[in-house]
Short mmCIF file of C-alpha atoms in Angstrom, two decimals:
data_model
loop_
_atom_site.label_atom_id
_atom_site.label_comp_id
_atom_site.label_asym_id
_atom_site.label_seq_id
_atom_site.Cartn_x
_atom_site.Cartn_y
_atom_site.Cartn_z
CA MET A 231 -31.69 -7.86 -15.90
CA LYS A 232 -31.39 -11.64 -15.90
CA TYR A 233 -33.37 -13.43 -13.16
CA VAL A 234 -35.41 -10.25 -12.63
CA ASP A 235 -37.04 -9.09 -15.87
CA GLU A 236 -38.39 -12.51 -16.76
CA TYR A 237 -40.20 -12.63 -13.43
CA ARG A 238 -41.85 -9.23 -14.01
CA ASP A 239 -43.33 -9.90 -17.45
CA GLY A 240 -46.76 -8.31 -17.58
CA ALA A 241 -48.06 -10.58 -20.35
CA VAL A 242 -47.15 -13.67 -18.35
CA ALA A 243 -48.73 -12.12 -15.24
CA ARG A 244 -51.99 -11.66 -17.12
CA ARG A 245 -51.91 -15.28 -18.27
CA ILE A 246 -51.39 -16.49 -14.70
CA ALA A 247 -54.16 -14.16 -13.54
CA ALA A 248 -56.48 -15.74 -16.12
CA ALA A 249 -55.51 -19.19 -14.86
CA ILE A 250 -56.24 -18.08 -11.29
CA ALA A 251 -59.63 -16.73 -12.32
CA LYS A 252 -60.43 -20.00 -14.06
CA ALA A 253 -59.25 -22.14 -11.13
CA ALA A 254 -60.97 -20.14 -8.37
CA ASP A 255 -64.32 -21.69 -7.53
CA PRO A 256 -66.93 -18.88 -7.56
CA ALA A 257 -68.94 -20.79 -4.95
CA ARG A 258 -66.26 -20.26 -2.28
CA SER A 259 -63.66 -17.77 -1.14
CA TYR A 260 -59.92 -18.16 -0.56
CA HIS A 261 -57.84 -16.46 2.14
CA PHE A 262 -54.06 -16.84 1.91
CA MET A 263 -51.51 -15.29 4.27
CA GLU A 264 -48.22 -14.13 2.83
CA PHE A 265 -45.97 -14.46 5.86
CA CYS A 266 -43.05 -12.44 4.58
CA GLY A 267 -42.84 -8.67 4.33
CA GLY A 268 -41.01 -9.06 1.03
CA HIS A 269 -44.13 -10.65 -0.41
CA THR A 270 -46.32 -7.93 1.10
CA HIS A 271 -44.10 -5.36 -0.60
CA ALA A 272 -44.31 -7.17 -3.97
CA ILE A 273 -48.10 -7.50 -3.73
CA SER A 274 -48.48 -3.78 -3.06
CA ARG A 275 -45.80 -2.55 -5.46
CA TYR A 276 -47.04 -4.54 -8.45
CA GLY A 277 -50.76 -4.27 -7.68
CA LEU A 278 -51.17 -8.03 -7.60
CA GLU A 279 -54.42 -7.90 -5.64
CA ASP A 280 -55.94 -6.01 -8.58
CA LEU A 281 -55.25 -9.08 -10.73
CA LEU A 282 -57.03 -11.49 -8.39
CA PRO A 283 -60.72 -12.42 -8.44
CA ALA A 284 -62.81 -10.84 -5.68
CA ASN A 285 -63.07 -14.16 -3.85
CA VAL A 286 -59.26 -14.51 -3.50
CA ARG A 287 -57.95 -12.39 -0.66
CA MET A 288 -54.40 -11.93 0.57
CA VAL A 289 -53.84 -11.53 4.32
CA HIS A 290 -50.65 -9.75 5.42
CA GLY A 291 -48.56 -11.66 7.96
CA PRO A 292 -45.88 -10.81 10.55
CA GLY A 293 -42.83 -11.43 8.35
CA CYS A 294 -40.96 -8.20 9.01
CA PRO A 295 -38.38 -8.53 11.81
CA VAL A 296 -38.28 -4.79 12.45
CA CYS A 297 -42.07 -4.72 12.74
CA VAL A 298 -42.36 -7.58 15.26
CA LEU A 299 -39.61 -6.31 17.58
CA PRO A 300 -41.38 -5.24 20.78
CA VAL A 301 -41.09 -1.75 22.21
CA GLY A 302 -39.20 -3.04 25.24
CA ARG A 303 -36.27 -4.27 23.13
CA ILE A 304 -36.01 -0.83 21.48
CA ASP A 305 -35.98 0.73 24.96
CA MET A 306 -33.19 -1.67 25.98
CA ALA A 307 -31.13 -0.71 22.94
CA ILE A 308 -31.57 3.00 23.69
CA GLN A 309 -30.47 2.51 27.30
CA LEU A 310 -27.43 0.59 26.09
CA ALA A 311 -26.53 3.24 23.53
CA LEU A 312 -26.65 5.98 26.16
CA ARG A 313 -23.78 4.36 28.06
CA PRO A 314 -20.71 6.57 27.45
CA GLU A 315 -18.39 3.69 26.59
CA VAL A 316 -20.74 2.07 24.05
CA THR A 317 -20.90 2.42 20.26
CA LEU A 318 -24.15 0.83 19.04
CA CYS A 319 -24.12 -0.36 15.42
CA THR A 320 -27.49 -0.92 13.77
CA TYR A 321 -29.28 -1.14 10.46
CA GLY A 322 -30.90 2.06 9.24
CA ASP A 323 -34.59 1.19 9.60
CA LEU A 324 -34.19 0.35 13.28
CA MET A 325 -33.08 3.92 13.95
CA ARG A 326 -36.63 5.23 13.46
CA VAL A 327 -38.70 2.57 15.25
CA PRO A 328 -40.59 4.26 18.09
CA GLY A 329 -39.75 3.20 21.62
CA SER A 330 -41.57 4.28 24.78
CA HIS A 331 -42.60 7.91 25.23
CA GLY A 332 -41.61 8.90 21.70
CA ALA A 333 -38.00 7.80 22.08
CA SER A 334 -36.01 6.25 19.25
CA LEU A 335 -32.41 5.45 18.43
CA LEU A 336 -32.40 8.39 16.04
CA ARG A 337 -33.39 10.76 18.83
CA ALA A 338 -30.86 9.17 21.17
CA LYS A 339 -28.18 9.76 18.54
CA ALA A 340 -29.26 13.39 18.26
CA ALA A 341 -28.93 13.63 22.04
CA GLY A 342 -25.32 12.49 21.85
CA ALA A 343 -25.37 8.69 21.93
CA ASP A 344 -22.76 7.03 19.72
CA ILE A 345 -25.07 5.16 17.33
CA ARG A 346 -23.82 4.28 13.88
CA MET A 347 -25.73 2.91 10.90
CA VAL A 348 -24.07 -0.10 9.27
CA TYR A 349 -24.85 -2.21 6.22
CA SER A 350 -23.48 -5.51 7.49
CA THR A 351 -22.06 -7.25 10.52
CA LEU A 352 -18.60 -6.82 8.96
CA ASP A 353 -19.00 -3.03 9.19
CA ALA A 354 -19.46 -3.38 12.94
CA LEU A 355 -16.42 -5.66 13.17
CA ALA A 356 -14.34 -3.08 11.29
CA ILE A 357 -15.37 -0.37 13.77
CA ALA A 358 -14.43 -2.63 16.69
CA ALA A 359 -11.02 -3.27 15.14
CA ALA A 360 -10.39 0.40 14.39
CA GLU A 361 -11.52 1.71 17.78
CA PRO A 362 -10.36 -0.73 20.47
CA GLU A 363 -11.09 1.81 23.22
CA ARG A 364 -14.84 1.62 22.42
CA GLU A 365 -17.31 -1.14 23.39
CA VAL A 366 -18.86 -1.87 19.99
CA VAL A 367 -22.27 -3.57 20.13
CA PHE A 368 -24.04 -4.89 17.05
CA PHE A 369 -27.86 -4.66 17.31
CA ALA A 370 -28.61 -8.03 15.72
CA ILE A 371 -32.10 -8.48 14.33
CA GLY A 372 -33.80 -10.63 11.73
CA PHE A 373 -35.24 -14.00 10.90
CA GLU A 374 -33.27 -17.07 9.88
CA THR A 375 -31.93 -15.15 6.85
CA THR A 376 -29.72 -12.74 8.77
CA THR A 377 -28.73 -15.04 11.62
CA PRO A 378 -25.85 -16.81 9.80
CA PRO A 379 -23.96 -13.52 9.15
CA THR A 380 -24.24 -12.67 12.84
CA ALA A 381 -22.88 -16.09 13.79
CA LEU A 382 -19.95 -15.63 11.43
CA ALA A 383 -19.24 -12.14 12.79
CA ILE A 384 -19.03 -13.53 16.32
CA LYS A 385 -16.67 -16.28 15.22
CA LEU A 386 -14.54 -13.77 13.31
CA ALA A 387 -14.41 -11.50 16.37
CA ARG A 388 -13.12 -14.40 18.43
CA ALA A 389 -10.58 -15.38 15.78
CA ARG A 390 -9.29 -11.80 15.54
CA GLY A 391 -9.21 -11.27 19.31
CA LEU A 392 -11.75 -8.41 19.25
CA ALA A 393 -12.65 -8.36 22.93
CA ASN A 394 -14.53 -5.07 22.51
CA PHE A 395 -17.18 -6.57 20.18
CA THR A 396 -20.54 -7.90 21.42
CA VAL A 397 -23.98 -8.62 19.99
CA PHE A 398 -27.40 -7.56 21.30
CA CYS A 399 -29.25 -10.57 19.94
CA ASN A 400 -32.84 -10.19 18.72
CA HIS A 401 -32.92 -12.94 16.12
CA VAL A 402 -36.25 -14.75 15.89
CA LEU A 403 -37.58 -17.80 14.09
CA THR A 404 -40.34 -18.04 11.52
CA PRO A 405 -42.05 -21.40 12.20
CA PRO A 406 -42.98 -20.64 15.85
CA ALA A 407 -44.78 -17.48 14.73
CA ILE A 408 -46.81 -19.39 12.13
CA ARG A 409 -47.64 -21.95 14.79
CA GLY A 410 -48.72 -19.12 17.11
CA ILE A 411 -51.11 -17.77 14.47
CA LEU A 412 -52.63 -21.21 13.88
CA GLU A 413 -52.88 -22.26 17.53
CA HIS A 414 -54.08 -18.90 18.86
CA PRO A 415 -55.66 -16.99 15.97
CA ASP A 416 -57.69 -14.61 18.17
CA LEU A 417 -56.16 -11.56 19.87
CA ASP A 418 -57.73 -10.15 23.05
CA GLY A 419 -61.14 -11.47 22.05
CA VAL A 420 -60.87 -10.20 18.46
CA PRO A 421 -61.36 -13.11 16.03
CA GLY A 422 -58.35 -14.04 13.97
CA PRO A 423 -58.35 -14.15 10.18
CA ARG A 424 -59.71 -17.08 8.23
CA LEU A 425 -56.80 -18.80 6.50
CA ASP A 426 -56.83 -21.38 3.72
CA GLY A 427 -53.06 -21.53 3.22
CA PHE A 428 -49.73 -19.74 3.40
CA VAL A 429 -47.31 -18.25 0.92
CA GLY A 430 -44.10 -19.41 2.59
CA PRO A 431 -41.13 -17.05 2.97
CA ALA A 432 -38.44 -16.96 0.30
CA HIS A 433 -35.06 -16.07 1.77
CA VAL A 434 -35.86 -17.72 5.11
CA SER A 435 -36.64 -20.94 3.26
CA ALA A 436 -33.35 -20.71 1.39
CA VAL A 437 -31.70 -21.17 4.80
CA ILE A 438 -34.03 -23.50 6.70
CA GLY A 439 -35.48 -25.39 3.70
CA SER A 440 -39.05 -25.91 2.56
CA GLU A 441 -39.50 -29.00 4.75
CA ALA A 442 -39.44 -26.78 7.83
CA PHE A 443 -43.06 -25.95 7.03
CA ALA A 444 -44.24 -29.56 6.75
CA PRO A 445 -45.77 -29.57 10.27
CA PHE A 446 -48.26 -26.88 9.25
CA ALA A 447 -49.52 -28.96 6.34
CA ARG A 448 -49.58 -32.13 8.45
CA GLU A 449 -50.86 -30.91 11.84
CA PHE A 450 -53.00 -27.93 10.83
CA GLU A 451 -54.05 -29.06 7.35
CA GLN A 452 -52.78 -25.82 5.83
CA PRO A 453 -51.35 -25.77 2.29
CA VAL A 454 -48.00 -23.99 2.04
CA VAL A 455 -46.27 -22.81 -1.13
CA VAL A 456 -42.77 -21.35 -0.72
CA ALA A 457 -42.44 -18.51 -3.22
CA GLY A 458 -39.85 -16.04 -4.49
CA PHE A 459 -40.24 -12.29 -4.17
CA GLU A 460 -40.88 -11.35 -7.79
CA PRO A 461 -44.47 -10.70 -8.89
CA LEU A 462 -44.71 -13.78 -11.09
CA ASP A 463 -43.41 -15.89 -8.20
CA VAL A 464 -46.25 -14.67 -5.99
CA MET A 465 -48.89 -15.08 -8.68
CA GLN A 466 -47.80 -18.63 -9.41
CA ALA A 467 -47.79 -19.46 -5.69
CA ILE A 468 -51.38 -18.21 -5.38
CA LEU A 469 -52.42 -20.42 -8.29
CA MET A 470 -50.70 -23.41 -6.67
CA LEU A 471 -52.48 -22.72 -3.38
CA ILE A 472 -55.87 -22.48 -5.07
CA ARG A 473 -55.28 -25.80 -6.79
CA GLN A 474 -54.32 -27.41 -3.47
CA VAL A 475 -57.49 -26.10 -1.84
CA ASN A 476 -59.66 -27.27 -4.73
CA ASP A 477 -58.05 -30.72 -4.64
CA GLY A 478 -58.37 -31.01 -0.86
CA ARG A 479 -54.59 -31.31 -0.56
CA GLN A 480 -52.48 -29.90 2.28
CA GLU A 481 -48.89 -30.08 1.14
CA VAL A 482 -45.70 -28.04 1.15
CA GLU A 483 -44.87 -27.08 -2.42
CA ASN A 484 -41.81 -25.18 -3.54
CA GLN A 485 -42.36 -22.56 -6.23
CA TYR A 486 -38.92 -21.00 -5.53
CA ILE A 487 -36.89 -23.92 -6.81
CA ARG A 488 -34.15 -21.66 -8.16
CA ALA A 489 -33.09 -20.86 -4.58
CA VAL A 490 -34.80 -23.20 -2.10
CA THR A 491 -34.22 -26.89 -1.45
CA PRO A 492 -36.12 -29.15 0.95
CA GLU A 493 -33.20 -29.25 3.41
CA GLY A 494 -32.03 -25.64 3.05
CA ASN A 495 -28.47 -24.41 3.53
CA VAL A 496 -26.86 -27.08 5.68
CA ILE A 497 -23.64 -25.10 6.23
CA ALA A 498 -25.48 -21.95 7.35
CA LYS A 499 -27.67 -23.94 9.72
CA ALA A 500 -24.59 -25.57 11.26
CA GLU A 501 -22.92 -22.18 11.84
CA VAL A 502 -26.05 -20.88 13.55
CA ALA A 503 -26.42 -24.00 15.70
CA GLU A 504 -22.82 -23.68 16.89
CA VAL A 505 -23.21 -20.10 18.13
CA PHE A 506 -26.88 -19.80 19.13
CA GLU A 507 -29.42 -21.69 21.19
CA LEU A 508 -33.17 -21.28 21.70
CA ARG A 509 -34.60 -18.97 24.32
CA ASP A 510 -37.51 -20.42 26.29
CA SER A 511 -39.66 -17.63 24.87
CA PHE A 512 -39.32 -14.27 23.16
CA GLU A 513 -41.78 -11.40 22.93
CA TRP A 514 -43.17 -10.47 19.49
CA ARG A 515 -45.13 -7.31 18.89
CA GLY A 516 -48.77 -8.34 18.52
CA PHE A 517 -48.12 -11.86 19.75
CA GLY A 518 -46.77 -11.53 23.27
CA ALA A 519 -44.34 -14.20 24.42
CA VAL A 520 -43.91 -16.90 21.76
CA PRO A 521 -42.31 -20.13 23.06
CA LEU A 522 -39.01 -21.21 21.50
CA SER A 523 -39.12 -18.40 18.95
CA GLY A 524 -35.95 -16.44 19.76
CA LEU A 525 -32.22 -17.11 19.86
CA ARG A 526 -29.46 -16.23 22.32
CA LEU A 527 -25.74 -16.88 22.37
CA ARG A 528 -24.56 -20.19 23.75
CA ASP A 529 -22.43 -20.17 26.91
CA ALA A 530 -19.38 -20.91 24.81
CA TYR A 531 -19.84 -17.46 23.22
CA ARG A 532 -21.15 -15.56 26.26
CA ASP A 533 -18.16 -13.18 26.09
CA PHE A 534 -19.76 -11.73 22.94
CA ASP A 535 -23.25 -11.42 24.46
CA ALA A 536 -24.08 -7.75 25.16
CA GLU A 537 -26.93 -8.71 27.50
CA GLN A 538 -24.39 -10.56 29.68
CA ARG A 539 -21.54 -8.05 29.47
CA PHE A 540 -23.69 -5.03 30.32
CA ALA A 541 -26.15 -6.83 32.63
CA MET A 542 -29.04 -5.59 30.52
CA ALA A 543 -32.38 -5.92 32.30
CA GLU A 544 -35.40 -7.03 30.31
CA ILE A 545 -37.87 -4.19 29.74
CA SER A 546 -41.57 -4.77 29.17
CA ALA A 547 -43.31 -1.83 27.53
CA ALA A 548 -46.76 -1.38 26.05
CA ASP A 549 -47.45 -0.39 22.45
CA ASN A 550 -49.07 2.92 21.61
CA PRO A 551 -52.74 2.08 22.36
CA ALA A 552 -53.92 3.93 19.25
CA CYS A 553 -51.56 2.00 16.96
CA GLU A 554 -52.91 -1.14 15.27
CA CYS A 555 -49.53 -2.68 14.41
CA GLY A 556 -50.25 -5.69 16.62
CA THR A 557 -53.51 -6.63 14.91
CA ILE A 558 -52.09 -5.84 11.47
CA LEU A 559 -49.12 -8.15 12.08
CA ARG A 560 -51.52 -10.99 12.90
CA GLY A 561 -53.60 -10.38 9.78
CA ILE A 562 -56.65 -9.36 11.80
CA LYS A 563 -56.75 -5.80 10.47
CA ARG A 564 -55.46 -3.97 7.41
CA PRO A 565 -53.40 -0.76 7.48
CA THR A 566 -56.39 1.36 6.51
CA ASP A 567 -58.28 0.01 9.52
CA CYS A 568 -55.92 1.99 11.78
CA LYS A 569 -57.19 5.48 12.51
CA LEU A 570 -53.60 6.77 12.62
CA PHE A 571 -52.79 5.57 9.09
CA GLY A 572 -52.04 8.43 6.76
CA THR A 573 -52.96 11.04 9.36
CA LEU A 574 -50.69 11.09 12.39
CA CYS A 575 -48.74 8.07 11.10
CA THR A 576 -46.79 8.36 7.85
CA PRO A 577 -43.27 7.22 6.88
CA GLU A 578 -42.03 10.68 7.92
CA THR A 579 -43.79 10.50 11.29
CA PRO A 580 -44.16 6.78 12.10
CA MET A 581 -46.21 5.95 15.17
CA GLY A 582 -45.68 2.21 14.79
CA SER A 583 -43.05 -0.12 13.40
CA CYS A 584 -45.20 -1.25 10.45
CA MET A 585 -44.85 2.25 8.99
CA VAL A 586 -41.05 2.33 9.44
CA SER A 587 -39.72 -0.68 7.58
CA SER A 588 -40.16 -0.87 3.82
CA GLU A 589 -41.37 -4.43 4.39
CA GLY A 590 -44.04 -3.28 6.84
CA ALA A 591 -47.64 -3.60 5.68
CA CYS A 592 -48.42 0.05 6.50
CA ALA A 593 -45.36 1.41 4.69
CA ALA A 594 -46.10 -0.76 1.64
CA HIS A 595 -49.71 0.38 1.50
CA TRP A 596 -48.72 4.01 2.02
CA THR A 597 -46.16 3.83 -0.79
CA TYR A 598 -48.28 1.97 -3.33
CA GLY A 599 -51.75 0.88 -2.19
CA ARG A 600 -53.19 4.24 -1.20
CA PHE A 601 -53.00 5.47 -4.78
CA ARG A 602 -55.13 2.57 -5.96
CA ASP A 603 -57.56 3.22 -3.11
CA HIS A 604 -57.84 6.79 -4.35
CA ALA A 605 -58.38 5.64 -7.94
CA ARG A 606 -61.11 3.21 -6.85
CA ARG A 607 -62.92 5.94 -4.92
CA ASN A 608 -62.80 8.21 -7.95
CA VAL A 609 -64.26 5.46 -10.16
CA ALA A 610 -67.02 4.81 -7.65
#
């Protein structure tokens, strides 16, 4: 398949791996965070860490919007869905994210709530148009990548006169989370990970542009390489990061030039800016309240804001104390450091959000990494 197969060529991967091994200084170590869950998935699926020298380590970051959504927002969605007049439309992976006391949208649906899985915002709009007697709420979630479709859905709802359509907005922004990791690396006294650079997100950067990450190179002296999601993309980005570190450079480089420009998608950014504005702060799982990291609807679109229409009260809820999702999302721990991993917590019985989403670090390691762990133990 064009634009896919050429980025999964094993022979090329081995050549890049040899270049990485040659470039990596054996007298030092390298620690790079891949922010995005898509990169985490690619690293696990294609066994990229097995191709890296022992002194080059990848640190998983918080780039999975389902994973970072706090328990309280799941609880709010469940309460909303239990209202008899409401039809809650949501993406499939959100259905299984645990809320408080073992609740989930899937269990609420089984108990009678009208919760429907959709594949796009347009699906939710179609339901609102077909069932005008229902209050149709779209559970909006995601980073900068999925925010433009939500903005367009709201504008379409207004244009079509769909007064029964609203959005429960949980869109968050990538740069404030990276800033949070760099400014406050420790968590509850636990030291944060050592970082020598970032693999910048792919699809997010296609919207906001690679220059959005310039402050991290300039203020925090962290190299950033924006990379695509295919295995050769990630390998090349790691090589570019190593070369920056060796040269003492802290720059934003763009490996994903086939999709990302310095300025990003100007039209998409304008649509988002028209409909949404920044919240003062928004809670992230594992981070707490992160300033200026979440979006809400502007007053001009408040008629489509579910939190306004249904007077939804903010809920603060604690994570399962045995679950390590919070520390895993900050790169402090790995999935196998959690005592629930692979025992009580599996994709069939997720105890934390990182095991639910396919982009979650725990789900990726369960699907791919655990087999290599097993093989290594057998060799030892």
